[in-house]
CSV table of C-alpha atoms in Angstrom, one decimal:
chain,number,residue,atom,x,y,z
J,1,UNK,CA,0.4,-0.5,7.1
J,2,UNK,CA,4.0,-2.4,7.2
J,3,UNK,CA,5.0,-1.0,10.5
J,4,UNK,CA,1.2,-2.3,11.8
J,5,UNK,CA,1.5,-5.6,10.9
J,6,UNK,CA,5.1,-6.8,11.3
J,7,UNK,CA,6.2,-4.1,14.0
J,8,UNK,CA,9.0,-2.8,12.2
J,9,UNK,CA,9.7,0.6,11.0
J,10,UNK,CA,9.1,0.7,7.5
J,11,UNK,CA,12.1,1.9,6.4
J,12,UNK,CA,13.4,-1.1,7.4
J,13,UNK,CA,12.0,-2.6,4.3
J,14,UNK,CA,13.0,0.1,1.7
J,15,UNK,CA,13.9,-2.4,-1.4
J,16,UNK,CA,12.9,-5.7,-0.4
J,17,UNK,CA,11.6,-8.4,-2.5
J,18,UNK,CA,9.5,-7.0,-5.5
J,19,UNK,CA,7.2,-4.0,-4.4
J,20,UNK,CA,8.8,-2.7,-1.0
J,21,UNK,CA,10.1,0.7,-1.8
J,22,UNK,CA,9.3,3.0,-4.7
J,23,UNK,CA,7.4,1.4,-7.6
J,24,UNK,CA,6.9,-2.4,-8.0
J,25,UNK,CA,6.4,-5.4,-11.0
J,26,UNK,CA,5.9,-8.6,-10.5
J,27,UNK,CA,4.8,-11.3,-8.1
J,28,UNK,CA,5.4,-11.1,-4.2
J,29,UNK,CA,8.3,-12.9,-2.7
J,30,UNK,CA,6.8,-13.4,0.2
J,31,UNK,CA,3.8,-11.9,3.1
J,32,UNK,CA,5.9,-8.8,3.7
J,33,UNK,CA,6.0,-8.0,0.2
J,34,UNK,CA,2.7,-8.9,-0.7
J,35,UNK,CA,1.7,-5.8,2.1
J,36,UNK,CA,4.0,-3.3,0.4
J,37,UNK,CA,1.8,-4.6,-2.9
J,38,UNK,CA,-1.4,-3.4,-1.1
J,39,UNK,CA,0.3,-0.5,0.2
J,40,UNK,CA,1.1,0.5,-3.2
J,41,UNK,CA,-2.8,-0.3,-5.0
J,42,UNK,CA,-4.4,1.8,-2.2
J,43,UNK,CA,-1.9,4.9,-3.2
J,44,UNK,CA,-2.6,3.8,-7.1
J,45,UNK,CA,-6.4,3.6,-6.2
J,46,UNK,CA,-6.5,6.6,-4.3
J,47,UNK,CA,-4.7,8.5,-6.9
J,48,UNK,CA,-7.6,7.8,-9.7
J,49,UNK,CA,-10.3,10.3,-7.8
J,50,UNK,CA,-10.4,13.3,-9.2
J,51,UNK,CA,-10.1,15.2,-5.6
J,52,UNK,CA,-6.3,13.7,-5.1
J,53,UNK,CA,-5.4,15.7,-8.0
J,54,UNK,CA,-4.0,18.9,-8.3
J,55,UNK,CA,-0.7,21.1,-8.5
J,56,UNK,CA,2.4,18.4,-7.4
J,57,UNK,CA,0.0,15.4,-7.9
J,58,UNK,CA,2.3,12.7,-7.8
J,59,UNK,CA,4.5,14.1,-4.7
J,60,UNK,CA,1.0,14.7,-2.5
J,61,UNK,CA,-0.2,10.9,-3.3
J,62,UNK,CA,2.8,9.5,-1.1
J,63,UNK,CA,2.3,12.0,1.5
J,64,UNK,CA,-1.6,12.0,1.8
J,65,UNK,CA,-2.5,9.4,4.3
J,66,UNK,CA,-5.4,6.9,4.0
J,67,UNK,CA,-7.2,4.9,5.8
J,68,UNK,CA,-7.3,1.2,6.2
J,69,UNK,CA,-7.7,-1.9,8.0
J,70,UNK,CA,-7.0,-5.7,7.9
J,71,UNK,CA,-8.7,-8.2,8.1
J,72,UNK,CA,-6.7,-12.1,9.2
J,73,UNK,CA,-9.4,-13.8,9.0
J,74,UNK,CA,-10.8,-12.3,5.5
J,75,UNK,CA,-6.8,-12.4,4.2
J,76,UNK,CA,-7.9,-8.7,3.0
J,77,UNK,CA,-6.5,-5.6,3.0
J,78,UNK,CA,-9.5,-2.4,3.1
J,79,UNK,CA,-8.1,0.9,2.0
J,80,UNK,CA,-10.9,3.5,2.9
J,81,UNK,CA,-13.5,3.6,0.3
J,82,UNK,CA,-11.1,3.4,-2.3
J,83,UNK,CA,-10.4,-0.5,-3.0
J,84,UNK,CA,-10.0,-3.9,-1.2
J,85,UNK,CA,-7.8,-6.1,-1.7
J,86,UNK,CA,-7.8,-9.5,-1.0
J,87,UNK,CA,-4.4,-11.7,-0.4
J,88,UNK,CA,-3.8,-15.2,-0.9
């Protein structure tokens, strides 16, 4: 989703602002962020369905791929049929 968007590798944003990197609290610092935010929901969402679960739960959520798509015009973020989120 990060690499998409801004055409960097994702790595390149491994602790920046608030929710880039492993967990996340707080508001966005800024557009970048606020992707890593969705990033994160769509893992959180993902994890809730009883057919993500199983033995090593937490370690196959951030390996299990999804899919997704963005909208610009909508300012929204679709993760499969798991959530949408919309970005102001």
């Amino acid at each position: 989703m990060v690499s998409t968007l801004t055409k960097r590798n994702p790595l390149d944003y491994d602790n920046y602002g608030n929710w880039c990197g492993i967990g996340g609290k707080g508001e966005p610092v800024d557009g970048v962020d606020r992707c890593c935010r969705s990033h994160d929901r769509c893992y959180h969402n993902h994890d809730r369905y009883k057919d993500c679960q199983g033995i090593f739960f937490n370690i196959r959520s951030y390996i299990r791929s999804y899919k997704w798509s963005f909208s610009r015009n909508r300012k929204s973020i679709t993760c499969g049929k798991y959530c949408i989120l919309s970005e102001e």
